[in-house]
GROMACS .gro file of C-alpha atoms in nm:
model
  183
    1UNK     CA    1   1.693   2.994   1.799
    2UNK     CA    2   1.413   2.894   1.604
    3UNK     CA    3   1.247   2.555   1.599
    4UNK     CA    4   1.072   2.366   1.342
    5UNK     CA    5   0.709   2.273   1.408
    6UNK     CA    6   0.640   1.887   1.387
    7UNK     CA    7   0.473   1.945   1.021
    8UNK     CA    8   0.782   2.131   0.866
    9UNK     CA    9   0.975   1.866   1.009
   10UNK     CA   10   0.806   1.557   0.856
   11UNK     CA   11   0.817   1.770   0.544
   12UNK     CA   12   1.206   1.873   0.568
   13UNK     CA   13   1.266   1.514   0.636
   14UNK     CA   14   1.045   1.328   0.376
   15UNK     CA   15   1.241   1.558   0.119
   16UNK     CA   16   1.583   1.466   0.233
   17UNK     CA   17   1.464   1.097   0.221
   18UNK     CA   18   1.342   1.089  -0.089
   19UNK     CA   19   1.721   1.333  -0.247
   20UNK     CA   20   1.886   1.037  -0.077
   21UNK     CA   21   1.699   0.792  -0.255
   22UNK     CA   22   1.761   0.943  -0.604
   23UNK     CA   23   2.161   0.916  -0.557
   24UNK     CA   24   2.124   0.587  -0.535
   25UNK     CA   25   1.845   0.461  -0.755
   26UNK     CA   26   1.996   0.111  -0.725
   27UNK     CA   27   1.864   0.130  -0.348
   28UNK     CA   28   1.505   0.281  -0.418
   29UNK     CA   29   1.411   0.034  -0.675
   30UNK     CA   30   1.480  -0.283  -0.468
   31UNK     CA   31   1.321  -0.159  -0.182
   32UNK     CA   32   1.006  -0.074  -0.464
   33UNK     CA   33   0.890  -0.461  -0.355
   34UNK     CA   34   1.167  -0.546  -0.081
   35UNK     CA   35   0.924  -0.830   0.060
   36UNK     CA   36   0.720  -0.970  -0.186
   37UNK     CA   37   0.758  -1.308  -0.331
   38UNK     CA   38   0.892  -1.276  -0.705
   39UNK     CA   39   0.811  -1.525  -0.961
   40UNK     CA   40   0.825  -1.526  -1.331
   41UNK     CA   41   0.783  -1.778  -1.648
   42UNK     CA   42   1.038  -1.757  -1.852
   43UNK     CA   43   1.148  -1.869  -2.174
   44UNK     CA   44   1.496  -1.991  -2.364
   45UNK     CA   45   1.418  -1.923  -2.758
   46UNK     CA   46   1.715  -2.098  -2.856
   47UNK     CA   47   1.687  -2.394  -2.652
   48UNK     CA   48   1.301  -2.414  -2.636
   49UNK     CA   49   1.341  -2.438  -2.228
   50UNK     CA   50   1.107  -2.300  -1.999
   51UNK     CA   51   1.049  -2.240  -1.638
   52UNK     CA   52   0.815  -2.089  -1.350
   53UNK     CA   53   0.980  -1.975  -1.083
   54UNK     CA   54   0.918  -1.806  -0.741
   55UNK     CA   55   1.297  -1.752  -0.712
   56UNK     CA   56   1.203  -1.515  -0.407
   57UNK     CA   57   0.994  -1.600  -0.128
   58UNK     CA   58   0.928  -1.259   0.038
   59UNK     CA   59   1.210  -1.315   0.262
   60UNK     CA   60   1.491  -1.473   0.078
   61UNK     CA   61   1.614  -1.560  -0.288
   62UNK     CA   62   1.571  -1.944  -0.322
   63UNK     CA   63   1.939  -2.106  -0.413
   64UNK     CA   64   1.788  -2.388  -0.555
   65UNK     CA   65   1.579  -2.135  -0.829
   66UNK     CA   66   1.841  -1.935  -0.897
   67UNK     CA   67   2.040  -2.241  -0.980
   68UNK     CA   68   1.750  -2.342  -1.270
   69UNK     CA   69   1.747  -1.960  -1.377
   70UNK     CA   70   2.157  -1.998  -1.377
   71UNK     CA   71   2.103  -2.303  -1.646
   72UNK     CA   72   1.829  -2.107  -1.833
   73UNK     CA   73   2.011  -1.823  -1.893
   74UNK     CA   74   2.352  -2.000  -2.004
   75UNK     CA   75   2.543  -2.017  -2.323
   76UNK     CA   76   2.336  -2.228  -2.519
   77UNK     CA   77   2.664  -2.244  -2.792
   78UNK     CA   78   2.876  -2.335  -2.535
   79UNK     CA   79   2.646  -2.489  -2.289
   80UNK     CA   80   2.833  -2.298  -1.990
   81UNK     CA   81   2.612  -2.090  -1.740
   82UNK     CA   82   2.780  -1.880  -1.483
   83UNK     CA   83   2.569  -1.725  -1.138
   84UNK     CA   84   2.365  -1.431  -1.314
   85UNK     CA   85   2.322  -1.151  -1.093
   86UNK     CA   86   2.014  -1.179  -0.935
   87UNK     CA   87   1.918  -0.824  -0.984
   88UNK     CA   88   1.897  -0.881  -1.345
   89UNK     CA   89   1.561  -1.174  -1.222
   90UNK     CA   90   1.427  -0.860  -0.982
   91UNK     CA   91   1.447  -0.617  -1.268
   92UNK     CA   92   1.251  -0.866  -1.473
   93UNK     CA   93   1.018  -0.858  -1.189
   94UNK     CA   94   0.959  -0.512  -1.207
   95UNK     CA   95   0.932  -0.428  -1.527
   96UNK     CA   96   0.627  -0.657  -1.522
   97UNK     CA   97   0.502  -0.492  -1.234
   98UNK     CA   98   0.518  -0.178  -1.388
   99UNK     CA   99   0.352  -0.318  -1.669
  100UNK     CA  100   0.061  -0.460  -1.524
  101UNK     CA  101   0.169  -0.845  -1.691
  102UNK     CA  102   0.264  -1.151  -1.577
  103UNK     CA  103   0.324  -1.261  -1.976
  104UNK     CA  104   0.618  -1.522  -2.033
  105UNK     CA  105   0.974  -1.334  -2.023
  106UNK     CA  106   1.150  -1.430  -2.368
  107UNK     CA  107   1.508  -1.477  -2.330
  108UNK     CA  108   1.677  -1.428  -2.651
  109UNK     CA  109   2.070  -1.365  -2.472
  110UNK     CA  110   2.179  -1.414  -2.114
  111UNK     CA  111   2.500  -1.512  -1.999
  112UNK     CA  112   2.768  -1.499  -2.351
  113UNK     CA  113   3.112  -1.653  -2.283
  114UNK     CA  114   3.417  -1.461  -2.376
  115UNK     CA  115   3.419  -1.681  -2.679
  116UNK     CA  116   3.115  -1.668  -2.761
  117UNK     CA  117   3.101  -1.252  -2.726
  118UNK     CA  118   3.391  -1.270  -2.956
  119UNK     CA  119   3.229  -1.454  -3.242
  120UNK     CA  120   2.899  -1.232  -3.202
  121UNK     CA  121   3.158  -0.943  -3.218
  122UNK     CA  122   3.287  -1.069  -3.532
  123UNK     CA  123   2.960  -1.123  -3.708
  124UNK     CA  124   2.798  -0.773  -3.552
  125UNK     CA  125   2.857  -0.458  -3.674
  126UNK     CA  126   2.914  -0.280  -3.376
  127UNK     CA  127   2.598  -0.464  -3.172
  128UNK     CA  128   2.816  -0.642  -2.958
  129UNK     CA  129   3.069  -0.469  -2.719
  130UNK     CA  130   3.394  -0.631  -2.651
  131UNK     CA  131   3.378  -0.604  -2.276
  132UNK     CA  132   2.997  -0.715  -2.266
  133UNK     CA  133   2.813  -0.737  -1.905
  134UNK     CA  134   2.646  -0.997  -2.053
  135UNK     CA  135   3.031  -1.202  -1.989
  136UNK     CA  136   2.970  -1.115  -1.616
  137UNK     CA  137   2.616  -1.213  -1.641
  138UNK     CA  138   2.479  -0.913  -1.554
  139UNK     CA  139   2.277  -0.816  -1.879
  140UNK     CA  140   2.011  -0.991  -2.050
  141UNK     CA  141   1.803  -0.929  -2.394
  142UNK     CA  142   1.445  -1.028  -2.373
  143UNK     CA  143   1.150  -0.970  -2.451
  144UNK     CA  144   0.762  -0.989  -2.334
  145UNK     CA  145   0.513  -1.229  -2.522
  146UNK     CA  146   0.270  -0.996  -2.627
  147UNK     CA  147   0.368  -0.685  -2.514
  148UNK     CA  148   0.470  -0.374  -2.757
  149UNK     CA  149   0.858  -0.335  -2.719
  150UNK     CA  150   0.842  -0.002  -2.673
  151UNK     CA  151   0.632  -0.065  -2.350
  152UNK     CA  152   0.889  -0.285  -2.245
  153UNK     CA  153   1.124  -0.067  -2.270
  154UNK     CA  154   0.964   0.249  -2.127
  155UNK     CA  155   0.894   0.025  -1.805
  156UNK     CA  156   1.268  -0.085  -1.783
  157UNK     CA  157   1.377   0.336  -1.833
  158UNK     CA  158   1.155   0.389  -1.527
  159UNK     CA  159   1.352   0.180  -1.268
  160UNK     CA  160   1.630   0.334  -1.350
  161UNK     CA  161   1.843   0.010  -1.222
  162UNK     CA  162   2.110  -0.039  -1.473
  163UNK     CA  163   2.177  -0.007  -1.872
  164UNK     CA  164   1.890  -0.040  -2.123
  165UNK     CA  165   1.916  -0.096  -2.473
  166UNK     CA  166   1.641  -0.076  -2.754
  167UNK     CA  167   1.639  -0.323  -3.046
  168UNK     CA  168   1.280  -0.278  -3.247
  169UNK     CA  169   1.465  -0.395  -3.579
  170UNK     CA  170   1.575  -0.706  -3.344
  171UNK     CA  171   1.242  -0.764  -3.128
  172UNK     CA  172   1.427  -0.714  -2.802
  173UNK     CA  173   1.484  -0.486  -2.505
  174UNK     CA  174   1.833  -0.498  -2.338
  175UNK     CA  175   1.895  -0.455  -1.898
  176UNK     CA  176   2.168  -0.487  -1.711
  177UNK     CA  177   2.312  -0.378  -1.381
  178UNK     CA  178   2.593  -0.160  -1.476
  179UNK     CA  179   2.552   0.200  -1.426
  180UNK     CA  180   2.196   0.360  -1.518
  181UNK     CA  181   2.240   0.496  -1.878
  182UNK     CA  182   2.026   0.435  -2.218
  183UNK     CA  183   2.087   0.345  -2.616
   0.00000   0.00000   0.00000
């Protein structure tokens, strides 16, 4: 019986850690900045809103942030907001990380009522999909005041943390936080 020495161990180990990790990418890029305080300036284009938030404090998200991100993020047609998944603020987060920026996020679509989805669906050719996480609000189009698109959009790729959807002929970048897959 052979044993491993405490080098080919650490080593053994360290590479089973990080094939865990890559199952479950969802897991690896929220513990990327687990306890650091997250903030952002955001942005409503068709409301002309804006905000600065620390919506987490290192330790916990803050309700009463979330709740102004909530109202940001609504149907601006409809004026009906809906809890956004919070993972859609951290990706936000991230992406500017990645970047290097703290530039104001640009919200061009967050939360769409089922009403509202349908209309767009009616107008689009094919942009809009009928079961849209953006009903769910779990997807948001964005983008970052001046920052090339296609940076955006390789730094949101990277996470690997949900959908992401290219727009150049629109100016925007779409995430969500469905399953990790690219358009």
């Amino acid at each position: 019986m052979s044993e491993f020495s405490p080098l080919r161990r650490k080593i053994l180990l360290g590479g089973a850690a990080t094939a865990g990790l890559s199952l479950f990418p969802s897991f690896s890029f929220a513990s990327q900045f687990a306890e650091t305080p997250r903030k952002l300036a955001l942005s409503n284009l068709h409301t002309g809103e804006e905000l600065k938030t620390e919506y987490f404090n290192g330790r916990q998200y803050q309700s009463a942030e979330l709740h102004k991100l909530n109202h940001l993020c609504r149907d601006f047609r409809r004026n009906e907001s809906i809890e956004m998944d919070k993972r859609l603020f951290d990706q936000l987060s991230a992406i500017q990380n990645v970047i290097g920026c703290d530039t104001q996020v640009q919200i061009i679509s967050g939360y769409r009522s089922p009403a509202t989805n349908e209309m767009l669906r009616g107008k689009s050719h094919g942009g809009v999909a009928k079961k849209s996480l953006h009903m769910l609000g779990k997807a948001m189009d964005f983008r970052l005041e001046g920052v090339p698109l296609t940076e955006v959009r390789k730094a949101a790729l990277s996470l690997k943390a949900g959908g992401v959807g290219y727009y150049p002929g629109s100016n925007f970048v779409h995430i969500d936080t469905g399953r990790v897959r690219f358009w």
